[in-house]
PDB file of C-alpha atoms in Angstrom:
ATOM      1  CA  MET C  23     -11.990  13.771   7.175  1.00 43.00           C
ATOM      2  CA  ASN C  24     -10.737  15.683  10.194  1.00 46.00           C
ATOM      3  CA  LEU C  25      -6.946  15.303  10.549  1.00 43.00           C
ATOM      4  CA  ARG C  26      -7.193  14.788  14.327  1.00 45.00           C
ATOM      5  CA  LEU C  27      -9.673  11.960  13.781  1.00 43.00           C
ATOM      6  CA  ILE C  28      -7.345  10.277  11.280  1.00 44.00           C
ATOM      7  CA  ALA C  29      -4.445  10.557  13.726  1.00 46.00           C
ATOM      8  CA  PHE C  30      -6.599   9.101  16.504  1.00 44.00           C
ATOM      9  CA  GLN C  31      -7.653   6.159  14.326  1.00 45.00           C
ATOM     10  CA  ALA C  32      -4.077   5.420  13.283  1.00 48.00           C
ATOM     11  CA  ALA C  33      -2.897   5.742  16.882  1.00 48.00           C
ATOM     12  CA  SER C  34      -5.641   3.351  17.971  1.00 44.00           C
ATOM     13  CA  ALA C  35      -4.452   0.867  15.376  1.00 46.00           C
ATOM     14  CA  ILE C  36      -0.897   1.189  16.710  1.00 44.00           C
ATOM     15  CA  ALA C  37      -2.230   0.444  20.176  1.00 43.00           C
ATOM     16  CA  LEU C  38      -3.857  -2.712  18.859  1.00 42.00           C
ATOM     17  CA  VAL C  39      -0.458  -3.834  17.585  1.00 41.00           C
ATOM     18  CA  THR C  40       1.512  -2.992  20.706  1.00 40.00           C
ATOM     19  CA  GLN C  41      -1.069  -4.453  23.074  1.00 39.00           C
ATOM     20  CA  ALA C  42      -1.212  -7.807  21.273  1.00 40.00           C
ATOM     21  CA  THR C  43      -0.681 -10.842  23.478  1.00 36.00           C
ATOM     22  CA  SER C  44       2.625 -12.672  23.406  1.00 38.00           C
ATOM     23  CA  ALA C  45       0.886 -15.562  21.651  1.00 44.00           C
ATOM     24  CA  GLU C  46      -0.110 -13.306  18.750  1.00 69.00           C
ATOM     25  CA  PHE C  47       2.478 -12.453  16.102  1.00 75.00           C
ATOM     26  CA  VAL C  48       3.274  -8.746  15.940  1.00 80.00           C
ATOM     27  CA  PRO C  49       4.745  -7.664  12.577  1.00 93.00           C
ATOM     28  CA  PRO C  50       8.048  -5.830  13.084  1.00 94.00           C
ATOM     29  CA  TYR C  51       7.381  -2.836  10.832  1.00 98.00           C
ATOM     30  CA  ASN C  52       3.600  -2.366  10.706  1.00 98.00           C
ATOM     31  CA  ASP C  53       3.772   0.332  13.368  1.00 98.00           C
ATOM     32  CA  LEU C  54       5.949   2.350  10.991  1.00 99.00           C
ATOM     33  CA  VAL C  55       3.248   2.139   8.322  1.00 99.00           C
ATOM     34  CA  LEU C  56       0.731   3.443  10.856  1.00 99.00           C
ATOM     35  CA  ASN C  57       3.144   6.187  11.932  1.00 98.00           C
ATOM     36  CA  ALA C  58       3.456   7.241   8.293  1.00 98.00           C
ATOM     37  CA  ILE C  59      -0.323   7.531   8.022  1.00 99.00           C
ATOM     38  CA  GLN C  60      -0.318   9.962  10.931  1.00 98.00           C
ATOM     39  CA  THR C  61       1.952  12.304   8.947  1.00 97.00           C
ATOM     40  CA  MET C  62      -0.470  12.413   6.015  1.00 98.00           C
ATOM     41  CA  PRO C  63      -2.951  15.264   5.581  1.00 97.00           C
ATOM     42  CA  GLY C  64      -6.685  14.688   5.537  1.00 98.00           C
ATOM     43  CA  GLY C  65      -9.064  15.200   2.652  1.00 98.00           C
ATOM     44  CA  GLY C  66      -7.876  17.123  -0.386  1.00 97.00           C
ATOM     45  CA  GLY C  67     -10.248  15.400  -2.786  1.00 98.00           C
ATOM     46  CA  TYR C  68      -9.995  12.304  -4.967  1.00 98.00           C
ATOM     47  CA  THR C  69      -9.211  12.245  -8.675  1.00 98.00           C
ATOM     48  CA  THR C  70      -7.339  10.115 -11.191  1.00 97.00           C
ATOM     49  CA  THR C  71      -6.676  12.976 -13.590  1.00 96.00           C
ATOM     50  CA  PRO C  72      -3.177  14.048 -14.728  1.00 96.00           C
ATOM     51  CA  ALA C  73      -3.297  16.744 -12.039  1.00 95.00           C
ATOM     52  CA  ALA C  74      -3.039  14.023  -9.391  1.00 97.00           C
ATOM     53  CA  ASP C  75      -0.044  12.478 -11.171  1.00 97.00           C
ATOM     54  CA  ALA C  76       1.671  15.853 -11.277  1.00 97.00           C
ATOM     55  CA  GLY C  77       0.988  16.357  -7.588  1.00 97.00           C
ATOM     56  CA  LEU C  78       2.470  12.971  -6.700  1.00 98.00           C
ATOM     57  CA  GLU C  79       5.596  13.785  -8.711  1.00 97.00           C
ATOM     58  CA  ARG C  80       6.013  16.957  -6.659  1.00 97.00           C
ATOM     59  CA  ALA C  81       5.307  15.124  -3.402  1.00 97.00           C
ATOM     60  CA  VAL C  82       8.073  12.522  -3.785  1.00 97.00           C
ATOM     61  CA  SER C  83      11.391  14.202  -4.524  1.00 96.00           C
ATOM     62  CA  LEU C  84      15.057  13.279  -4.291  1.00 96.00           C
ATOM     63  CA  GLY C  85      17.398  15.915  -2.923  1.00 91.00           C
ATOM     64  CA  TRP C  86      20.908  16.132  -1.514  1.00 89.00           C
ATOM     65  CA  PHE C  87      19.816  14.562   1.747  1.00 86.00           C
ATOM     66  CA  GLY C  88      17.701  11.775   0.290  1.00 89.00           C
ATOM     67  CA  LEU C  89      14.038  11.213  -0.429  1.00 94.00           C
ATOM     68  CA  ARG C  90      11.547  13.761   0.787  1.00 95.00           C
ATOM     69  CA  ILE C  91       7.817  13.157   1.083  1.00 97.00           C
ATOM     70  CA  ALA C  92       5.571  16.239   1.009  1.00 97.00           C
ATOM     71  CA  PRO C  93       2.053  14.753   0.858  1.00 97.00           C
ATOM     72  CA  HIS C  94       0.291  18.125   0.956  1.00 97.00           C
ATOM     73  CA  ARG C  95       1.592  18.597  -2.592  1.00 97.00           C
ATOM     74  CA  ALA C  96      -0.270  15.493  -3.756  1.00 98.00           C
ATOM     75  CA  GLN C  97      -3.782  16.863  -3.391  1.00 97.00           C
ATOM     76  CA  PRO C  98      -6.137  15.876  -4.929  1.00 98.00           C
ATOM     77  CA  SER C  99      -4.956  12.280  -4.831  1.00 98.00           C
ATOM     78  CA  TYR C 100      -5.845   8.682  -5.679  1.00 98.00           C
ATOM     79  CA  CYS C 101      -5.494   5.414  -3.802  1.00 98.00           C
ATOM     80  CA  SER C 102      -2.212   3.979  -5.069  1.00 99.00           C
ATOM     81  CA  GLY C 103      -0.509   7.368  -4.828  1.00 98.00           C
ATOM     82  CA  ALA C 104      -1.600   7.670  -1.202  1.00 99.00           C
ATOM     83  CA  THR C 105      -0.384   4.220  -0.172  1.00 99.00           C
ATOM     84  CA  TYR C 106       2.834   4.646  -2.174  1.00 99.00           C
ATOM     85  CA  GLN C 107       3.808   7.683  -0.115  1.00 99.00           C
ATOM     86  CA  VAL C 108       3.111   5.718   3.068  1.00 99.00           C
ATOM     87  CA  PHE C 109       5.148   2.784   1.732  1.00 99.00           C
ATOM     88  CA  ILE C 110       8.182   4.971   1.001  1.00 98.00           C
ATOM     89  CA  SER C 111       8.022   6.625   4.424  1.00 98.00           C
ATOM     90  CA  ALA C 112       7.649   3.270   6.186  1.00 99.00           C
ATOM     91  CA  LEU C 113      10.461   1.685   4.168  1.00 98.00           C
ATOM     92  CA  GLN C 114      12.850   4.507   5.046  1.00 97.00           C
ATOM     93  CA  ALA C 115      11.900   4.248   8.723  1.00 98.00           C
ATOM     94  CA  ALA C 116      12.292   0.455   8.639  1.00 98.00           C
ATOM     95  CA  CYS C 117      15.788   0.806   7.212  1.00 98.00           C
ATOM     96  CA  GLU C 118      16.685   3.264   9.967  1.00 97.00           C
ATOM     97  CA  ARG C 119      15.297   0.952  12.657  1.00 97.00           C
ATOM     98  CA  SER C 120      17.251  -1.981  11.252  1.00 96.00           C
ATOM     99  CA  GLN C 121      20.377   0.158  10.761  1.00 96.00           C
ATOM    100  CA  ILE C 122      20.296  -0.470   7.034  1.00 95.00           C
ATOM    101  CA  ARG C 123      21.725   2.139   4.726  1.00 94.00           C
ATOM    102  CA  MET C 124      19.434   2.961   1.820  1.00 96.00           C
ATOM    103  CA  PRO C 125      21.709   3.538  -1.198  1.00 96.00           C
ATOM    104  CA  ARG C 126      21.181   6.507  -3.469  1.00 97.00           C
ATOM    105  CA  ALA C 127      20.219   4.167  -6.310  1.00 98.00           C
ATOM    106  CA  VAL C 128      17.398   2.752  -4.195  1.00 98.00           C
ATOM    107  CA  GLN C 129      16.149   6.231  -3.361  1.00 98.00           C
ATOM    108  CA  ARG C 130      16.227   7.160  -7.032  1.00 97.00           C
ATOM    109  CA  SER C 131      14.257   4.039  -7.980  1.00 98.00           C
ATOM    110  CA  LEU C 132      11.430   5.085  -5.643  1.00 98.00           C
ATOM    111  CA  VAL C 133      10.815   8.439  -7.330  1.00 97.00           C
ATOM    112  CA  MET C 134       7.521   8.542  -9.221  1.00 96.00           C
ATOM    113  CA  GLU C 135       8.115   9.656 -12.800  1.00 94.00           C
ATOM    114  CA  ARG C 136       4.840   8.421 -14.323  1.00 95.00           C
ATOM    115  CA  GLN C 137       6.335   5.033 -15.137  1.00 96.00           C
ATOM    116  CA  PRO C 138       3.771   2.889 -16.986  1.00 96.00           C
ATOM    117  CA  ASP C 139       2.298  -0.201 -15.380  1.00 97.00           C
ATOM    118  CA  GLY C 140       4.909  -2.913 -14.904  1.00 97.00           C
ATOM    119  CA  VAL C 141       7.904  -0.555 -15.139  1.00 98.00           C
ATOM    120  CA  GLY C 142      10.033   0.065 -12.054  1.00 97.00           C
ATOM    121  CA  VAL C 143       8.763   0.332  -8.500  1.00 98.00           C
ATOM    122  CA  TRP C 144       5.947   2.795  -9.100  1.00 98.00           C
ATOM    123  CA  GLY C 145       4.841   0.946 -12.229  1.00 98.00           C
ATOM    124  CA  ARG C 146       4.371  -2.158 -10.125  1.00 98.00           C
ATOM    125  CA  TRP C 147       2.689  -0.443  -7.185  1.00 99.00           C
ATOM    126  CA  ASN C 148       0.219   1.365  -9.443  1.00 98.00           C
ATOM    127  CA  ALA C 149      -0.578  -1.571 -11.728  1.00 98.00           C
ATOM    128  CA  ASN C 150      -3.815  -3.458 -12.125  1.00 98.00           C
ATOM    129  CA  GLY C 151      -3.835  -6.874 -10.530  1.00 98.00           C
ATOM    130  CA  PRO C 152      -1.623  -7.661  -7.526  1.00 98.00           C
ATOM    131  CA  GLY C 153       0.896  -4.854  -8.062  1.00 98.00           C
ATOM    132  CA  THR C 154       2.106  -4.440  -4.486  1.00 99.00           C
ATOM    133  CA  ALA C 155       2.058  -8.190  -3.845  1.00 99.00           C
ATOM    134  CA  ARG C 156       4.085  -8.869  -6.976  1.00 99.00           C
ATOM    135  CA  LEU C 157       6.626  -6.201  -5.951  1.00 99.00           C
ATOM    136  CA  PHE C 158       7.027  -7.658  -2.461  1.00 99.00           C
ATOM    137  CA  HIS C 159       7.399 -11.230  -3.734  1.00 98.00           C
ATOM    138  CA  GLU C 160       9.686 -10.345  -6.640  1.00 98.00           C
ATOM    139  CA  THR C 161      12.105  -8.323  -4.513  1.00 98.00           C
ATOM    140  CA  GLY C 162      11.761 -10.137  -1.183  1.00 98.00           C
ATOM    141  CA  LEU C 163      10.544  -7.014   0.631  1.00 98.00           C
ATOM    142  CA  GLY C 164       7.676  -8.824   2.282  1.00 98.00           C
ATOM    143  CA  VAL C 165       5.096 -11.568   2.400  1.00 98.00           C
ATOM    144  CA  ASN C 166       1.631 -11.856   0.891  1.00 98.00           C
ATOM    145  CA  PHE C 167      -1.452 -13.684   2.110  1.00 98.00           C
ATOM    146  CA  GLU C 168      -5.227 -13.918   1.690  1.00 98.00           C
ATOM    147  CA  ASP C 169      -6.362 -15.094   5.128  1.00 97.00           C
ATOM    148  CA  TRP C 170      -8.284 -12.350   6.938  1.00 97.00           C
ATOM    149  CA  SER C 171      -7.437 -13.890  10.302  1.00 96.00           C
ATOM    150  CA  LEU C 172      -3.742 -13.137   9.699  1.00 96.00           C
ATOM    151  CA  ALA C 173      -4.296  -9.453   8.904  1.00 97.00           C
ATOM    152  CA  ARG C 174      -2.807  -6.889  11.273  1.00 98.00           C
ATOM    153  CA  PRO C 175      -3.093  -3.078  11.391  1.00 98.00           C
ATOM    154  CA  GLY C 176      -0.501  -1.627   9.024  1.00 98.00           C
ATOM    155  CA  ASP C 177      -0.665  -4.354   6.374  1.00 99.00           C
ATOM    156  CA  PHE C 178      -1.000  -3.104   2.809  1.00 99.00           C
ATOM    157  CA  LEU C 179      -4.120  -4.434   1.120  1.00 99.00           C
ATOM    158  CA  LYS C 180      -5.318  -4.666  -2.461  1.00 99.00           C
ATOM    159  CA  ILE C 181      -9.095  -4.807  -2.540  1.00 99.00           C
ATOM    160  CA  PHE C 182     -10.939  -6.207  -5.532  1.00 99.00           C
ATOM    161  CA  TRP C 183     -14.522  -4.958  -5.643  1.00 99.00           C
ATOM    162  CA  ASN C 184     -15.457  -7.432  -8.383  1.00 98.00           C
ATOM    163  CA  GLU C 185     -14.394 -10.920  -9.457  1.00 98.00           C
ATOM    164  CA  HIS C 186     -12.117  -9.731 -12.252  1.00 98.00           C
ATOM    165  CA  ILE C 187      -8.321  -9.425 -12.187  1.00 98.00           C
ATOM    166  CA  GLY C 188      -6.668  -7.099 -14.685  1.00 98.00           C
ATOM    167  CA  LYS C 189      -8.432  -5.269 -17.492  1.00 97.00           C
ATOM    168  CA  ARG C 190     -11.937  -5.437 -16.029  1.00 98.00           C
ATOM    169  CA  GLU C 191     -11.128  -5.245 -12.334  1.00 98.00           C
ATOM    170  CA  ARG C 192     -12.345  -2.620  -9.908  1.00 98.00           C
ATOM    171  CA  GLY C 193      -9.568  -2.312  -7.368  1.00 98.00           C
ATOM    172  CA  HIS C 194      -8.485  -0.199  -4.419  1.00 99.00           C
ATOM    173  CA  SER C 195      -5.026   0.126  -2.824  1.00 99.00           C
ATOM    174  CA  VAL C 196      -5.332   0.675   0.937  1.00 99.00           C
ATOM    175  CA  VAL C 197      -3.754   0.149   4.348  1.00 99.00           C
ATOM    176  CA  PHE C 198      -5.636  -2.249   6.610  1.00 99.00           C
ATOM    177  CA  LEU C 199      -6.517  -0.750  10.012  1.00 99.00           C
ATOM    178  CA  ALA C 200      -9.016  -3.064  11.677  1.00 98.00           C
ATOM    179  CA  ARG C 201     -11.822  -5.572  11.261  1.00 98.00           C
ATOM    180  CA  GLU C 202     -14.736  -6.010  13.605  1.00 97.00           C
ATOM    181  CA  LYS C 203     -18.324  -7.199  13.620  1.00 97.00           C
ATOM    182  CA  ASP C 204     -21.218  -4.765  13.728  1.00 97.00           C
ATOM    183  CA  ARG C 205     -24.376  -5.244  15.773  1.00 96.00           C
ATOM    184  CA  THR C 206     -25.800  -7.598  13.163  1.00 97.00           C
ATOM    185  CA  GLY C 207     -22.718  -9.826  13.253  1.00 97.00           C
ATOM    186  CA  ALA C 208     -21.476  -8.705   9.823  1.00 98.00           C
ATOM    187  CA  TRP C 209     -17.755  -8.030   9.415  1.00 98.00           C
ATOM    188  CA  GLN C 210     -16.752  -4.409   8.798  1.00 99.00           C
ATOM    189  CA  VAL C 211     -13.283  -3.474   7.524  1.00 99.00           C
ATOM    190  CA  ARG C 212     -11.533  -0.234   8.462  1.00 99.00           C
ATOM    191  CA  ILE C 213      -9.073   1.015   5.847  1.00 99.00           C
ATOM    192  CA  TRP C 214      -6.960   4.082   5.083  1.00 99.00           C
ATOM    193  CA  SER C 215      -6.222   5.423   1.611  1.00 99.00           C
ATOM    194  CA  SER C 216      -7.315   8.154  -0.728  1.00 99.00           C
ATOM    195  CA  ASN C 217     -11.010   7.358  -0.964  1.00 98.00           C
ATOM    196  CA  GLN C 218     -13.774   8.783  -3.110  1.00 97.00           C
ATOM    197  CA  PRO C 219     -14.845  11.546  -2.870  1.00 96.00           C
ATOM    198  CA  ASP C 220     -12.913  13.150  -0.008  1.00 97.00           C
ATOM    199  CA  GLY C 221      -9.331  11.989  -0.570  1.00 98.00           C
ATOM    200  CA  TYR C 222      -6.949  11.048   2.239  1.00 98.00           C
ATOM    201  CA  GLY C 223      -8.650   9.430   5.202  1.00 98.00           C
ATOM    202  CA  ALA C 224     -10.013   6.340   6.902  1.00 98.00           C
ATOM    203  CA  LYS C 225     -13.170   4.560   5.841  1.00 98.00           C
ATOM    204  CA  THR C 226     -15.211   1.550   6.928  1.00 98.00           C
ATOM    205  CA  VAL C 227     -16.589  -0.856   4.325  1.00 98.00           C
ATOM    206  CA  PRO C 228     -18.571  -4.099   4.646  1.00 99.00           C
ATOM    207  CA  GLN C 229     -16.332  -7.104   4.123  1.00 99.00           C
ATOM    208  CA  SER C 230     -19.124  -8.582   2.018  1.00 98.00           C
ATOM    209  CA  ASP C 231     -18.425  -5.864  -0.586  1.00 99.00           C
ATOM    210  CA  ILE C 232     -14.863  -7.148  -1.012  1.00 99.00           C
ATOM    211  CA  LYS C 233     -14.711  -9.982  -3.539  1.00 98.00           C
ATOM    212  CA  ARG C 234     -10.978 -10.646  -3.130  1.00 98.00           C
ATOM    213  CA  ALA C 235      -8.315  -9.334  -0.751  1.00 98.00           C
ATOM    214  CA  ILE C 236      -4.533  -9.614  -1.115  1.00 99.00           C
ATOM    215  CA  PHE C 237      -2.531  -8.515   1.932  1.00 99.00           C
ATOM    216  CA  SER C 238       1.138  -7.497   1.681  1.00 99.00           C
ATOM    217  CA  ARG C 239       3.339  -7.037   4.750  1.00 98.00           C
ATOM    218  CA  LEU C 240       6.748  -5.347   4.830  1.00 99.00           C
ATOM    219  CA  THR C 241       9.127  -7.781   6.561  1.00 98.00           C
ATOM    220  CA  HIS C 242      12.586  -7.418   4.997  1.00 98.00           C
ATOM    221  CA  PRO C 243      13.551  -3.788   4.338  1.00 98.00           C
ATOM    222  CA  SER C 244      17.098  -4.890   3.485  1.00 98.00           C
ATOM    223  CA  ALA C 245      15.677  -6.245   0.221  1.00 98.00           C
ATOM    224  CA  CYS C 246      15.268  -2.653  -0.955  1.00 98.00           C
ATOM    225  CA  THR C 247      18.657  -3.075  -2.630  1.00 98.00           C
ATOM    226  CA  ASN C 248      16.829  -5.168  -5.247  1.00 98.00           C
ATOM    227  CA  LEU C 249      14.671  -2.243  -6.350  1.00 98.00           C
ATOM    228  CA  PRO C 250      17.070  -0.480  -8.756  1.00 97.00           C
ATOM    229  CA  GLY C 251      17.504  -3.625 -10.840  1.00 93.00           C
ATOM    230  CA  LEU C 252      13.832  -4.128 -11.601  1.00 97.00           C
ATOM    231  CA  GLY C 253      13.074  -4.513 -15.279  1.00 93.00           C
ATOM    232  CA  VAL C 254       9.721  -4.573 -17.009  1.00 97.00           C
ATOM    233  CA  GLU C 255       7.217  -6.879 -15.325  1.00 98.00           C
ATOM    234  CA  THR C 256       5.276  -8.137 -18.348  1.00 98.00           C
ATOM    235  CA  TYR C 257       2.498  -9.758 -16.321  1.00 98.00           C
ATOM    236  CA  LEU C 258       1.539  -6.469 -14.667  1.00 98.00           C
ATOM    237  CA  ALA C 259       1.983  -4.544 -17.912  1.00 98.00           C
ATOM    238  CA  ASP C 260      -0.413  -6.977 -19.599  1.00 98.00           C
ATOM    239  CA  MET C 261      -3.062  -6.467 -16.905  1.00 98.00           C
ATOM    240  CA  LEU C 262      -4.092  -3.283 -18.716  1.00 96.00           C
ATOM    241  CA  ARG C 263      -5.087  -5.321 -21.765  1.00 97.00           C
ATOM    242  CA  ARG C 264      -6.243  -8.725 -20.547  1.00 98.00           C
ATOM    243  CA  ASP C 265      -7.882 -10.568 -17.718  1.00 98.00           C
ATOM    244  CA  GLY C 266      -5.797 -12.597 -15.294  1.00 97.00           C
ATOM    245  CA  SER C 267      -6.624 -15.736 -13.356  1.00 97.00           C
ATOM    246  CA  ILE C 268      -6.430 -16.348  -9.628  1.00 97.00           C
ATOM    247  CA  ALA C 269      -4.035 -19.248 -10.238  1.00 96.00           C
ATOM    248  CA  GLU C 270      -1.696 -16.927 -12.154  1.00 97.00           C
ATOM    249  CA  LEU C 271      -1.960 -14.275  -9.451  1.00 98.00           C
ATOM    250  CA  ARG C 272      -1.108 -16.723  -6.685  1.00 98.00           C
ATOM    251  CA  ALA C 273       1.833 -18.206  -8.574  1.00 97.00           C
ATOM    252  CA  LEU C 274       3.395 -14.775  -9.166  1.00 98.00           C
ATOM    253  CA  THR C 275       2.902 -13.449  -5.648  1.00 98.00           C
ATOM    254  CA  GLY C 276       3.969 -16.474  -3.617  1.00 97.00           C
ATOM    255  CA  LEU C 277       0.462 -17.238  -2.404  1.00 92.00           C
ATOM    256  CA  SER C 278      -0.440 -20.846  -1.756  1.00 60.00           C
ATOM    257  CA  ARG C 279      -3.842 -22.279  -1.077  1.00 54.00           C
TER     258      ARG C 279
END
C-alpha cells in the first residue's frame, strides 16, 4: 500500500479521536499508537518464515541511548511483529508524555530475541490466544474489552477468524482504525497490521468475518516497570498445544460479561 495513503488513513483516525465530543471518552494514549503507525513503512511483503523473525530482531535494538525501532529492517513481516513495533514506539512516547522514566531493564525486556510463546514480553505478544490482552492485564499496562461500541482508533485488537482459541485458532494481531457501515448496512472494520500478501498497511474487512474480537488499550504506561519481572506464562505457552475456552480467556484477561 502507498505510504502516503497509510499516513492519511492514520491521520484521519487521529482526527476522529481529537474531534470526539466531550461526552465521548477519548483514550489518553491512542493517538500515540496512531502516530507510531505513521512512522511505519508500507508494504514489504508478508511471511512467517525465519527471515521475518531475523528482520524483527534487527528492527528492535537496544543501544547506548535506549531502544531503537527501525521498521524498514523488518521486511517482509507478519502481524504480531508489526503491532509489536508500534506498541514499543507508543509505550516509549506514552512514558515521555507522562514524564515517566523507562528504566534500562524495561528497555531490555522489550527486545525481541525469539522468545517462545509465553516467555517474556514478546513471548506473550506473539502467543496464540489473547497474548496482548493477557500482557496488559497481567502487568497493569492497560484494559481489555469485547464491546465494539467501546472501540476507539488506536486500540490494539486480536481478531479470531474462527471459533477456536489456542491450537486451532486462526488469529490476527492488528490496530483498530475505524468501523462503519457500507451501503448495505453491513459493518466494515478498518485495521492496520502486516496483512497478507502485501505486508504493512491498512485493510478493511467485514465484521461478519470476525468470530471474536479482544480489544486492548494502553492506559497505564507506568506499569512498564512490571515487564522485566515477567516469568513464563504457562497458559499462553500451552495455547500451542491445546484449545482454550472463552471462560478461561476472560478470567485471565480481566474481561467480564
